[in-house]
PDB file of C-alpha atoms in Angstrom:
ATOM      1  CA  MET L   1     -27.526  -2.119 -18.917  1.00 39.00           C
ATOM      2  CA  ALA L   2     -25.674  -0.278 -16.142  1.00 44.00           C
ATOM      3  CA  ALA L   3     -23.630   2.741 -17.121  1.00 48.00           C
ATOM      4  CA  ALA L   4     -19.872   2.302 -17.088  1.00 57.00           C
ATOM      5  CA  ALA L   5     -18.074   3.781 -14.096  1.00 68.00           C
ATOM      6  CA  VAL L   6     -16.342   7.088 -14.740  1.00 79.00           C
ATOM      7  CA  GLY L   7     -12.603   6.510 -14.872  1.00 93.00           C
ATOM      8  CA  ALA L   8     -10.211   7.948 -12.301  1.00 95.00           C
ATOM      9  CA  GLU L   9      -8.403  10.016 -14.914  1.00 95.00           C
ATOM     10  CA  GLN L  10     -11.667  11.674 -15.897  1.00 93.00           C
ATOM     11  CA  ARG L  11     -12.788  12.267 -12.299  1.00 93.00           C
ATOM     12  CA  TRP L  12      -9.470  13.732 -11.148  1.00 93.00           C
ATOM     13  CA  PRO L  13      -7.595  14.907 -14.264  1.00 93.00           C
ATOM     14  CA  ARG L  14      -4.986  16.812 -12.195  1.00 94.00           C
ATOM     15  CA  LEU L  15      -4.699  14.357  -9.324  1.00 95.00           C
ATOM     16  CA  ALA L  16      -0.962  13.692  -9.662  1.00 96.00           C
ATOM     17  CA  GLU L  17      -0.122  17.379  -9.987  1.00 96.00           C
ATOM     18  CA  GLN L  18      -2.333  18.241  -7.022  1.00 95.00           C
ATOM     19  CA  LEU L  19      -0.663  15.631  -4.839  1.00 96.00           C
ATOM     20  CA  LEU L  20       2.794  16.861  -5.758  1.00 96.00           C
ATOM     21  CA  ALA L  21       1.800  20.474  -5.055  1.00 94.00           C
ATOM     22  CA  HIS L  22      -0.017  19.631  -1.773  1.00 92.00           C
ATOM     23  CA  GLU L  23      -3.218  21.050  -3.225  1.00 91.00           C
ATOM     24  CA  PRO L  24      -6.786  19.919  -2.405  1.00 88.00           C
ATOM     25  CA  ILE L  25      -7.998  17.145  -4.682  1.00 86.00           C
ATOM     26  CA  GLY L  26     -10.720  18.280  -7.057  1.00 66.00           C
ATOM     27  CA  ALA L  27     -12.734  21.448  -6.677  1.00 59.00           C
ATOM     28  CA  SER L  28     -13.926  20.714  -3.146  1.00 58.00           C
ATOM     29  CA  GLY L  29     -11.800  17.815  -1.909  1.00 69.00           C
ATOM     30  CA  ILE L  30     -12.717  14.131  -1.956  1.00 83.00           C
ATOM     31  CA  GLU L  31     -16.342  13.150  -1.417  1.00 85.00           C
ATOM     32  CA  ARG L  32     -15.593   9.834   0.319  1.00 91.00           C
ATOM     33  CA  PRO L  33     -12.518   7.863   1.392  1.00 94.00           C
ATOM     34  CA  LEU L  34      -9.980   7.511  -1.407  1.00 96.00           C
ATOM     35  CA  MET L  35      -7.401   4.717  -1.474  1.00 96.00           C
ATOM     36  CA  LEU L  36      -4.232   5.061  -3.530  1.00 98.00           C
ATOM     37  CA  SER L  37      -2.452   1.940  -4.738  1.00 98.00           C
ATOM     38  CA  GLY L  38      -0.610   0.383  -7.671  1.00 97.00           C
ATOM     39  CA  ALA L  39      -2.814  -2.325  -9.275  1.00 96.00           C
ATOM     40  CA  ALA L  40      -0.188  -5.045  -8.874  1.00 94.00           C
ATOM     41  CA  ASP L  41      -1.008  -8.672  -8.121  1.00 92.00           C
ATOM     42  CA  GLY L  42      -1.501  -9.575  -4.494  1.00 90.00           C
ATOM     43  CA  ALA L  43      -1.949  -6.874  -1.877  1.00 91.00           C
ATOM     44  CA  ASP L  44      -2.654  -3.917  -4.212  1.00 94.00           C
ATOM     45  CA  THR L  45      -5.515  -5.669  -5.968  1.00 92.00           C
ATOM     46  CA  CYS L  46      -6.776  -7.213  -2.735  1.00 89.00           C
ATOM     47  CA  PHE L  47      -6.830  -3.905  -0.856  1.00 91.00           C
ATOM     48  CA  ALA L  48      -8.668  -2.311  -3.766  1.00 93.00           C
ATOM     49  CA  GLN L  49     -11.378  -4.980  -3.714  1.00 90.00           C
ATOM     50  CA  CYS L  50     -11.886  -4.421   0.007  1.00 89.00           C
ATOM     51  CA  ALA L  51     -11.981  -0.645  -0.414  1.00 91.00           C
ATOM     52  CA  LEU L  52     -14.417  -0.729  -3.334  1.00 92.00           C
ATOM     53  CA  SER L  53     -16.659  -3.132  -1.441  1.00 89.00           C
ATOM     54  CA  ALA L  54     -16.725  -0.654   1.433  1.00 88.00           C
ATOM     55  CA  GLY L  55     -17.838   2.156  -0.889  1.00 91.00           C
ATOM     56  CA  HIS L  56     -14.442   3.855  -1.020  1.00 94.00           C
ATOM     57  CA  ASP L  57     -12.909   5.272  -4.185  1.00 95.00           C
ATOM     58  CA  VAL L  58      -9.679   3.770  -5.513  1.00 96.00           C
ATOM     59  CA  VAL L  59      -6.907   5.099  -7.730  1.00 97.00           C
ATOM     60  CA  HIS L  60      -4.152   2.809  -9.015  1.00 98.00           C
ATOM     61  CA  PHE L  61      -1.106   4.772 -10.196  1.00 98.00           C
ATOM     62  CA  LEU L  62       0.748   3.169 -13.109  1.00 97.00           C
ATOM     63  CA  GLY L  63       3.922   4.341 -14.800  1.00 96.00           C
ATOM     64  CA  PRO L  64       4.670   3.580 -18.456  1.00 95.00           C
ATOM     65  CA  ARG L  65       6.168   0.164 -17.643  1.00 95.00           C
ATOM     66  CA  ASN L  66       3.944  -0.863 -14.714  1.00 95.00           C
ATOM     67  CA  ARG L  67       1.359  -3.523 -15.563  1.00 95.00           C
ATOM     68  CA  PRO L  68      -1.901  -4.069 -13.673  1.00 95.00           C
ATOM     69  CA  SER L  69      -2.984  -7.480 -12.448  1.00 94.00           C
ATOM     70  CA  LYS L  70      -5.627  -9.278 -14.517  1.00 94.00           C
ATOM     71  CA  THR L  71      -8.212  -8.535 -11.849  1.00 94.00           C
ATOM     72  CA  ALA L  72      -7.289  -4.858 -11.714  1.00 95.00           C
ATOM     73  CA  ALA L  73      -7.264  -4.580 -15.509  1.00 96.00           C
ATOM     74  CA  THR L  74     -10.797  -5.959 -15.755  1.00 96.00           C
ATOM     75  CA  GLN L  75     -12.750  -5.436 -12.541  1.00 95.00           C
ATOM     76  CA  GLN L  76     -10.891  -2.265 -11.481  1.00 96.00           C
ATOM     77  CA  ALA L  77     -10.209  -0.704 -14.878  1.00 97.00           C
ATOM     78  CA  HIS L  78     -11.995   2.506 -13.854  1.00 97.00           C
ATOM     79  CA  CYS L  79      -9.416   2.933 -11.074  1.00 98.00           C
ATOM     80  CA  LEU L  80      -6.323   2.917 -13.306  1.00 98.00           C
ATOM     81  CA  TYR L  81      -4.403   6.182 -13.570  1.00 97.00           C
ATOM     82  CA  ARG L  82      -1.531   6.413 -16.064  1.00 97.00           C
ATOM     83  CA  LEU L  83       1.544   8.533 -15.380  1.00 97.00           C
ATOM     84  CA  ASP L  84       4.293   9.493 -17.826  1.00 96.00           C
ATOM     85  CA  ASP L  85       8.054   9.593 -17.285  1.00 95.00           C
ATOM     86  CA  GLU L  86       8.125  13.374 -17.507  1.00 96.00           C
ATOM     87  CA  LEU L  87       6.131  13.613 -14.291  1.00 96.00           C
ATOM     88  CA  LEU L  88       7.758  10.628 -12.574  1.00 96.00           C
ATOM     89  CA  GLU L  89      11.258  11.900 -13.272  1.00 95.00           C
ATOM     90  CA  GLY L  90      10.412  15.498 -12.488  1.00 95.00           C
ATOM     91  CA  GLU L  91      12.079  17.602  -9.830  1.00 96.00           C
ATOM     92  CA  VAL L  92       9.778  16.791  -6.893  1.00 95.00           C
ATOM     93  CA  ILE L  93       9.885  13.004  -7.144  1.00 96.00           C
ATOM     94  CA  ASN L  94      13.515  12.891  -8.248  1.00 95.00           C
ATOM     95  CA  GLU L  95      14.656  14.855  -5.197  1.00 95.00           C
ATOM     96  CA  VAL L  96      13.090  12.391  -2.769  1.00 95.00           C
ATOM     97  CA  PHE L  97      14.094   9.357  -4.853  1.00 95.00           C
ATOM     98  CA  GLU L  98      17.740  10.414  -4.784  1.00 93.00           C
ATOM     99  CA  ARG L  99      17.550  11.224  -1.076  1.00 92.00           C
ATOM    100  CA  ILE L 100      16.407   7.740  -0.044  1.00 91.00           C
ATOM    101  CA  LEU L 101      18.444   5.923  -2.723  1.00 91.00           C
ATOM    102  CA  PRO L 102      21.594   5.365  -0.597  1.00 87.00           C
ATOM    103  CA  CYS L 103      19.509   3.738   2.116  1.00 85.00           C
ATOM    104  CA  MET L 104      17.567   1.584  -0.329  1.00 88.00           C
ATOM    105  CA  ALA L 105      20.763   0.566  -2.148  1.00 85.00           C
ATOM    106  CA  SER L 106      22.035  -0.963   1.111  1.00 76.00           C
ATOM    107  CA  GLY L 107      25.632  -1.253  -0.030  1.00 74.00           C
ATOM    108  CA  GLU L 108      24.803  -2.290  -3.587  1.00 80.00           C
ATOM    109  CA  ASP L 109      25.856  -0.289  -6.619  1.00 86.00           C
ATOM    110  CA  VAL L 110      23.789   2.897  -6.451  1.00 87.00           C
ATOM    111  CA  ASP L 111      23.554   3.329 -10.220  1.00 91.00           C
ATOM    112  CA  ALA L 112      22.335  -0.234 -10.644  1.00 91.00           C
ATOM    113  CA  VAL L 113      19.707   0.184  -7.937  1.00 91.00           C
ATOM    114  CA  ARG L 114      18.605   3.483  -9.447  1.00 93.00           C
ATOM    115  CA  ALA L 115      17.975   1.768 -12.784  1.00 92.00           C
ATOM    116  CA  THR L 116      16.402  -1.378 -11.303  1.00 91.00           C
ATOM    117  CA  TRP L 117      13.907   0.494  -9.153  1.00 90.00           C
ATOM    118  CA  ARG L 118      13.145   3.291 -11.606  1.00 92.00           C
ATOM    119  CA  ASP L 119       9.567   2.127 -12.003  1.00 93.00           C
ATOM    120  CA  SER L 120       8.943   2.386  -8.258  1.00 94.00           C
ATOM    121  CA  ARG L 121       8.939   6.171  -8.576  1.00 95.00           C
ATOM    122  CA  ARG L 122       5.176   5.959  -9.047  1.00 96.00           C
ATOM    123  CA  ASN L 123       4.994   4.712  -5.440  1.00 97.00           C
ATOM    124  CA  PHE L 124       5.727   8.252  -4.312  1.00 97.00           C
ATOM    125  CA  LEU L 125       2.295   9.375  -5.556  1.00 97.00           C
ATOM    126  CA  GLN L 126       0.641   6.686  -3.437  1.00 98.00           C
ATOM    127  CA  VAL L 127       2.013   8.046  -0.172  1.00 97.00           C
ATOM    128  CA  CYS L 128       3.146  11.663  -0.554  1.00 96.00           C
ATOM    129  CA  GLU L 129      -0.150  13.047   0.780  1.00 95.00           C
ATOM    130  CA  ALA L 130      -1.675   9.937   2.361  1.00 96.00           C
ATOM    131  CA  GLN L 131      -2.969  10.411   5.884  1.00 95.00           C
ATOM    132  CA  ALA L 132      -2.229   6.750   6.592  1.00 96.00           C
ATOM    133  CA  VAL L 133      -0.430   3.903   4.843  1.00 97.00           C
ATOM    134  CA  TYR L 134      -1.502   0.245   5.119  1.00 95.00           C
ATOM    135  CA  ALA L 135       1.166  -2.088   3.759  1.00 95.00           C
ATOM    136  CA  VAL L 136       1.579  -5.859   3.499  1.00 93.00           C
ATOM    137  CA  GLY L 137       5.030  -7.253   2.851  1.00 94.00           C
ATOM    138  CA  TYR L 138       8.147  -8.754   4.365  1.00 94.00           C
ATOM    139  CA  ARG L 139      10.883  -7.434   6.617  1.00 94.00           C
ATOM    140  CA  GLU L 140      14.290  -7.644   4.955  1.00 91.00           C
ATOM    141  CA  ARG L 141      17.155  -9.027   7.007  1.00 87.00           C
ATOM    142  CA  GLY L 142      19.948  -6.477   7.517  1.00 79.00           C
ATOM    143  CA  ARG L 143      17.999  -3.445   6.339  1.00 73.00           C
ATOM    144  CA  GLU L 144      16.947  -2.540   9.881  1.00 63.00           C
ATOM    145  CA  VAL L 145      20.590  -1.741  10.663  1.00 60.00           C
ATOM    146  CA  ARG L 146      21.081   0.445   7.611  1.00 63.00           C
ATOM    147  CA  CYS L 147      17.761   2.238   7.382  1.00 70.00           C
ATOM    148  CA  GLY L 148      15.718   1.602  10.494  1.00 71.00           C
ATOM    149  CA  LEU L 149      12.672   0.867   8.371  1.00 87.00           C
ATOM    150  CA  ASP L 150      13.226  -2.651   7.061  1.00 92.00           C
ATOM    151  CA  ILE L 151      10.464  -3.449   4.560  1.00 94.00           C
ATOM    152  CA  GLY L 152      11.747  -5.106   1.419  1.00 91.00           C
ATOM    153  CA  GLY L 153      10.841  -4.787  -2.261  1.00 91.00           C
ATOM    154  CA  GLY L 154       8.767  -2.093  -3.925  1.00 93.00           C
ATOM    155  CA  THR L 155       6.631  -1.867  -0.808  1.00 95.00           C
ATOM    156  CA  GLY L 156       9.762  -0.794   1.016  1.00 94.00           C
ATOM    157  CA  TRP L 157      10.282   2.040  -1.460  1.00 94.00           C
ATOM    158  CA  ALA L 158       6.732   3.278  -0.923  1.00 96.00           C
ATOM    159  CA  CYS L 159       7.073   3.154   2.867  1.00 96.00           C
ATOM    160  CA  GLN L 160      10.472   4.873   2.761  1.00 94.00           C
ATOM    161  CA  PHE L 161       8.953   7.601   0.575  1.00 95.00           C
ATOM    162  CA  TYR L 162       6.256   8.015   3.209  1.00 96.00           C
ATOM    163  CA  LEU L 163       8.675   8.018   6.130  1.00 94.00           C
ATOM    164  CA  ASP L 164      10.782  10.688   4.418  1.00 93.00           C
ATOM    165  CA  ARG L 165       7.972  13.139   5.156  1.00 93.00           C
ATOM    166  CA  PHE L 166       8.636  12.872   8.872  1.00 91.00           C
ATOM    167  CA  VAL L 167      12.403  12.599   9.304  1.00 82.00           C
ATOM    168  CA  GLY L 168      15.199  15.138   9.188  1.00 66.00           C
ATOM    169  CA  GLU L 169      14.330  18.650   8.126  1.00 54.00           C
ATOM    170  CA  SER L 170      10.732  19.652   7.477  1.00 44.00           C
ATOM    171  CA  ARG L 171      10.675  18.593   3.836  1.00 52.00           C
ATOM    172  CA  ASN L 172       6.991  17.979   3.329  1.00 53.00           C
ATOM    173  CA  CYS L 173       3.664  18.521   5.036  1.00 53.00           C
ATOM    174  CA  GLY L 174       4.271  15.677   7.470  1.00 57.00           C
ATOM    175  CA  THR L 175       4.712  16.144  11.199  1.00 62.00           C
ATOM    176  CA  PRO L 176       5.953  13.311  13.466  1.00 56.00           C
ATOM    177  CA  GLY L 177       2.675  13.001  15.351  1.00 65.00           C
ATOM    178  CA  ARG L 178       0.869  12.223  12.116  1.00 86.00           C
ATOM    179  CA  CYS L 179       3.036   9.325  10.972  1.00 93.00           C
ATOM    180  CA  ASN L 180       0.515   6.518  10.444  1.00 96.00           C
ATOM    181  CA  LEU L 181       2.385   3.634   8.860  1.00 96.00           C
ATOM    182  CA  PHE L 182       0.685   0.270   9.472  1.00 96.00           C
ATOM    183  CA  PHE L 183       2.390  -2.917   8.302  1.00 95.00           C
ATOM    184  CA  PHE L 184       1.311  -6.557   8.094  1.00 92.00           C
ATOM    185  CA  ASP L 185       4.383  -8.797   8.308  1.00 93.00           C
ATOM    186  CA  ASP L 186       3.899 -11.520   5.695  1.00 92.00           C
ATOM    187  CA  GLY L 187       7.485 -12.747   5.620  1.00 91.00           C
ATOM    188  CA  SER L 188       8.338 -16.296   4.628  1.00 88.00           C
ATOM    189  CA  PRO L 189      10.513 -18.357   7.017  1.00 89.00           C
ATOM    190  CA  GLU L 190      11.810 -20.364   4.033  1.00 87.00           C
ATOM    191  CA  VAL L 191      13.456 -17.293   2.473  1.00 88.00           C
ATOM    192  CA  PRO L 192      16.846 -16.391   4.004  1.00 90.00           C
ATOM    193  CA  SER L 193      16.500 -12.671   3.200  1.00 89.00           C
ATOM    194  CA  CYS L 194      13.267 -12.377   5.194  1.00 92.00           C
ATOM    195  CA  LEU L 195      13.646 -11.239   8.783  1.00 93.00           C
ATOM    196  CA  ILE L 196      11.291 -13.310  10.931  1.00 93.00           C
ATOM    197  CA  ASP L 197      10.508 -11.573  14.210  1.00 94.00           C
ATOM    198  CA  SER L 198       7.951 -13.299  16.413  1.00 95.00           C
ATOM    199  CA  SER L 199       6.701  -9.945  17.713  1.00 95.00           C
ATOM    200  CA  THR L 200       5.534  -8.833  14.240  1.00 95.00           C
ATOM    201  CA  PHE L 201       5.254 -12.047  12.195  1.00 93.00           C
ATOM    202  CA  ARG L 202       1.807 -12.552  10.663  1.00 89.00           C
ATOM    203  CA  GLY L 203       0.346  -9.574  12.480  1.00 90.00           C
ATOM    204  CA  TRP L 204      -0.183  -5.824  12.177  1.00 92.00           C
ATOM    205  CA  SER L 205       2.326  -3.322  13.571  1.00 95.00           C
ATOM    206  CA  ARG L 206       2.706   0.449  13.576  1.00 96.00           C
ATOM    207  CA  TRP L 207       5.970   2.260  12.946  1.00 95.00           C
ATOM    208  CA  HIS L 208       7.153   4.117  16.045  1.00 92.00           C
ATOM    209  CA  LEU L 209       8.985   7.165  14.763  1.00 89.00           C
ATOM    210  CA  ASP L 210      10.892   8.089  17.935  1.00 87.00           C
ATOM    211  CA  ASP L 211      12.217   4.592  18.598  1.00 87.00           C
ATOM    212  CA  GLU L 212      12.536   3.662  14.916  1.00 88.00           C
ATOM    213  CA  SER L 213      10.892   0.346  15.625  1.00 92.00           C
ATOM    214  CA  TRP L 214       7.721  -1.638  14.992  1.00 95.00           C
ATOM    215  CA  GLU L 215       5.023  -1.520  17.646  1.00 96.00           C
ATOM    216  CA  PRO L 216       2.835  -4.654  17.381  1.00 96.00           C
ATOM    217  CA  LEU L 217      -0.917  -4.030  17.476  1.00 93.00           C
ATOM    218  CA  ALA L 218      -3.326  -6.144  19.466  1.00 90.00           C
ATOM    219  CA  GLY L 219      -5.693  -6.412  16.498  1.00 83.00           C
ATOM    220  CA  LEU L 220      -6.435  -4.554  13.295  1.00 85.00           C
ATOM    221  CA  PRO L 221      -5.187  -1.025  12.605  1.00 89.00           C
ATOM    222  CA  PRO L 222      -7.637   1.888  12.638  1.00 89.00           C
ATOM    223  CA  ARG L 223     -10.307   1.949   9.947  1.00 88.00           C
ATOM    224  CA  PRO L 224      -9.080   3.508   6.679  1.00 90.00           C
ATOM    225  CA  ASN L 225     -10.588   6.924   6.046  1.00 89.00           C
ATOM    226  CA  ASN L 226     -10.042  10.094   4.025  1.00 93.00           C
ATOM    227  CA  LEU L 227      -6.951   9.801   1.771  1.00 95.00           C
ATOM    228  CA  TYR L 228      -4.898   6.664   2.414  1.00 96.00           C
ATOM    229  CA  ALA L 229      -2.641   4.132   0.702  1.00 97.00           C
ATOM    230  CA  GLY L 230      -3.302   0.373   0.554  1.00 95.00           C
ATOM    231  CA  ILE L 231      -0.230  -1.321  -0.885  1.00 95.00           C
ATOM    232  CA  GLY L 232       1.935  -4.387  -0.622  1.00 94.00           C
ATOM    233  CA  ALA L 233       3.718  -7.392  -1.998  1.00 91.00           C
ATOM    234  CA  SER L 234       2.607  -9.043  -5.222  1.00 88.00           C
ATOM    235  CA  MET L 235       3.335 -12.498  -3.790  1.00 83.00           C
ATOM    236  CA  LEU L 236       1.575 -13.329  -0.566  1.00 80.00           C
ATOM    237  CA  SER L 237       1.674 -16.367   1.675  1.00 74.00           C
ATOM    238  CA  PRO L 238      -1.270 -18.817   1.435  1.00 64.00           C
ATOM    239  CA  HIS L 239      -2.668 -18.290   4.912  1.00 53.00           C
ATOM    240  CA  GLU L 240      -5.473 -16.478   6.679  1.00 47.00           C
ATOM    241  CA  GLY L 241      -3.316 -14.280   8.860  1.00 45.00           C
ATOM    242  CA  LEU L 242      -5.042 -11.084   7.794  1.00 46.00           C
ATOM    243  CA  ARG L 243      -8.341 -12.261   9.194  1.00 42.00           C
ATOM    244  CA  SER L 244      -9.802 -10.188  11.965  1.00 37.00           C
ATOM    245  CA  GLN L 245      -9.930 -12.222  15.139  1.00 36.00           C
ATOM    246  CA  SER L 246     -12.975 -10.472  16.566  1.00 35.00           C
ATOM    247  CA  SER L 247     -16.326  -9.708  15.003  1.00 35.00           C
ATOM    248  CA  ASP L 248     -16.216  -6.426  16.905  1.00 40.00           C
ATOM    249  CA  GLU L 249     -13.244  -5.268  14.871  1.00 45.00           C
ATOM    250  CA  ASP L 250     -14.183  -3.311  11.803  1.00 50.00           C
ATOM    251  CA  MET L 251     -11.340  -2.139   9.595  1.00 57.00           C
ATOM    252  CA  TRP L 252     -13.236  -1.107   6.506  1.00 51.00           C
ATOM    253  CA  ALA L 253     -16.931  -0.489   7.095  1.00 49.00           C
ATOM    254  CA  SER L 254     -18.098   3.102   7.018  1.00 38.00           C
ATOM    255  CA  PRO L 255     -21.161   4.157   9.020  1.00 36.00           C
ATOM    256  CA  ASN L 256     -22.104   6.589   6.253  1.00 33.00           C
ATOM    257  CA  LEU L 257     -22.684   3.975   3.559  1.00 29.00           C
ATOM    258  CA  SER L 258     -26.140   3.049   2.356  1.00 27.00           C
ATOM    259  CA  LYS L 259     -27.393  -0.226   3.806  1.00 26.00           C
ATOM    260  CA  LYS L 260     -28.412  -1.278   0.312  1.00 27.00           C
ATOM    261  CA  VAL L 261     -24.799  -1.849  -0.721  1.00 27.00           C
ATOM    262  CA  LEU L 262     -23.617  -3.571   2.440  1.00 29.00           C
ATOM    263  CA  ALA L 263     -23.377  -7.231   3.313  1.00 30.00           C
ATOM    264  CA  PRO L 264     -25.430  -8.638   6.172  1.00 29.00           C
ATOM    265  CA  LYS L 265     -24.137  -8.212   9.697  1.00 30.00           C
ATOM    266  CA  ASN L 266     -21.052 -10.285  10.553  1.00 30.00           C
ATOM    267  CA  ALA L 267     -20.642 -11.245   6.898  1.00 29.00           C
ATOM    268  CA  SER L 268     -17.294 -12.557   5.703  1.00 31.00           C
ATOM    269  CA  ILE L 269     -15.799 -11.409   2.433  1.00 30.00           C
ATOM    270  CA  ASP L 270     -13.513 -14.034   0.931  1.00 33.00           C
ATOM    271  CA  LEU L 271     -11.090 -12.984  -1.778  1.00 33.00           C
ATOM    272  CA  TYR L 272      -9.170 -15.602  -3.729  1.00 30.00           C
ATOM    273  CA  PHE L 273      -6.170 -14.946  -5.931  1.00 31.00           C
ATOM    274  CA  GLY L 274      -4.073 -17.348  -7.958  1.00 30.00           C
ATOM    275  CA  LEU L 275      -0.572 -15.892  -7.836  1.00 30.00           C
ATOM    276  CA  VAL L 276       2.262 -17.082 -10.045  1.00 27.00           C
ATOM    277  CA  ASP L 277       5.343 -17.057  -7.840  1.00 30.00           C
ATOM    278  CA  SER L 278       8.904 -16.174  -8.847  1.00 31.00           C
ATOM    279  CA  ASP L 279      12.393 -16.206  -7.361  1.00 30.00           C
ATOM    280  CA  THR L 280      11.966 -12.693  -5.986  1.00 29.00           C
ATOM    281  CA  CYS L 281      10.446 -13.636  -2.653  1.00 29.00           C
ATOM    282  CA  ARG L 282       9.663 -17.334  -2.651  1.00 33.00           C
ATOM    283  CA  GLN L 283      12.332 -19.750  -3.787  1.00 29.00           C
ATOM    284  CA  HIS L 284      10.025 -21.630  -6.163  1.00 27.00           C
ATOM    285  CA  THR L 285       9.650 -21.076  -9.891  1.00 24.00           C
ATOM    286  CA  HIS L 286       6.291 -21.200 -11.699  1.00 25.00           C
ATOM    287  CA  ALA L 287       4.531 -22.334  -8.522  1.00 27.00           C
ATOM    288  CA  GLN L 288       0.855 -21.515  -8.106  1.00 28.00           C
ATOM    289  CA  TYR L 289      -0.214 -19.920  -4.880  1.00 31.00           C
ATOM    290  CA  SER L 290      -3.746 -19.280  -3.806  1.00 33.00           C
ATOM    291  CA  MET L 291      -4.085 -16.654  -1.135  1.00 34.00           C
ATOM    292  CA  ARG L 292      -7.263 -16.379   0.886  1.00 35.00           C
ATOM    293  CA  LEU L 293      -7.893 -13.086   2.592  1.00 39.00           C
ATOM    294  CA  GLU L 294     -10.875 -13.126   4.883  1.00 36.00           C
ATOM    295  CA  LEU L 295     -12.016  -9.996   6.686  1.00 37.00           C
ATOM    296  CA  GLU L 296     -14.817  -9.932   9.204  1.00 34.00           C
ATOM    297  CA  TRP L 297     -17.142  -6.980   8.756  1.00 32.00           C
ATOM    298  CA  SER L 298     -19.305  -6.301  11.784  1.00 29.00           C
ATOM    299  CA  TRP L 299     -21.201  -3.235  10.478  1.00 25.00           C
ATOM    300  CA  SER L 300     -21.794  -2.465  14.144  1.00 28.00           C
ATOM    301  CA  ASN L 301     -22.087   1.272  13.503  1.00 30.00           C
ATOM    302  CA  ILE L 302     -24.889   1.009  10.957  1.00 24.00           C
TER     303      ILE L 302
END
């Protein structure tokens, strides 16, 4: 019987504190790429499956009221990392939360938004030290005028936390040239609040800091490496838009992995999720969605 995987909390007992203090992770840094996420249905769980399959480590940050998806709770249980309110409402996170709150409130009652999105404070840990952020979500109509960055939902909070590192005064370790925010636009044309822009719709884009705009990419974003965040919406459209269009593109494979754990050349990894929809993003109640995410892995560097 195979030994159980060592849990994230045991491997990195001070991970949250080290991220907040900009300290190296562990005694000698991370041994292989480490993805930070949130264990929610949809993109979080899907990204984690891709990362684990590629031999990366994964940590899912969960606050006291955050709940992991069924897949994350079972197949990714060793990745779960619990955080308490004392840390999440501490000085470091609270300062940034309050700074971006007016933008995220978008004209709504600030106190109400503060209470509603309290549990998105954990998103700060996903991105505060990430060298790159890969996000899947929707663009929210009207937010681009108020904030520049226009991603809706909890994913928007995470991306705004990340962007805060690079705007205004030097508040964090971020410098403009190192802003690596990659976004897959999975908006739904049927939802009035979703901004559908043909230049970004169902494709990857990169945030251009100087122009405060999305720069569409010709294909996949650069391969995830080192410390990065893989996050996104819990409800995803039932399409194959995330599929790599070229077998030469290789978003996840690492040339340093043992061939014994890799799929054959040009293998496809199909991930299926049954997602229970809600009124939040899709205007259907109790509808079942099945999202197929297919990534082509070329392993050309092995």
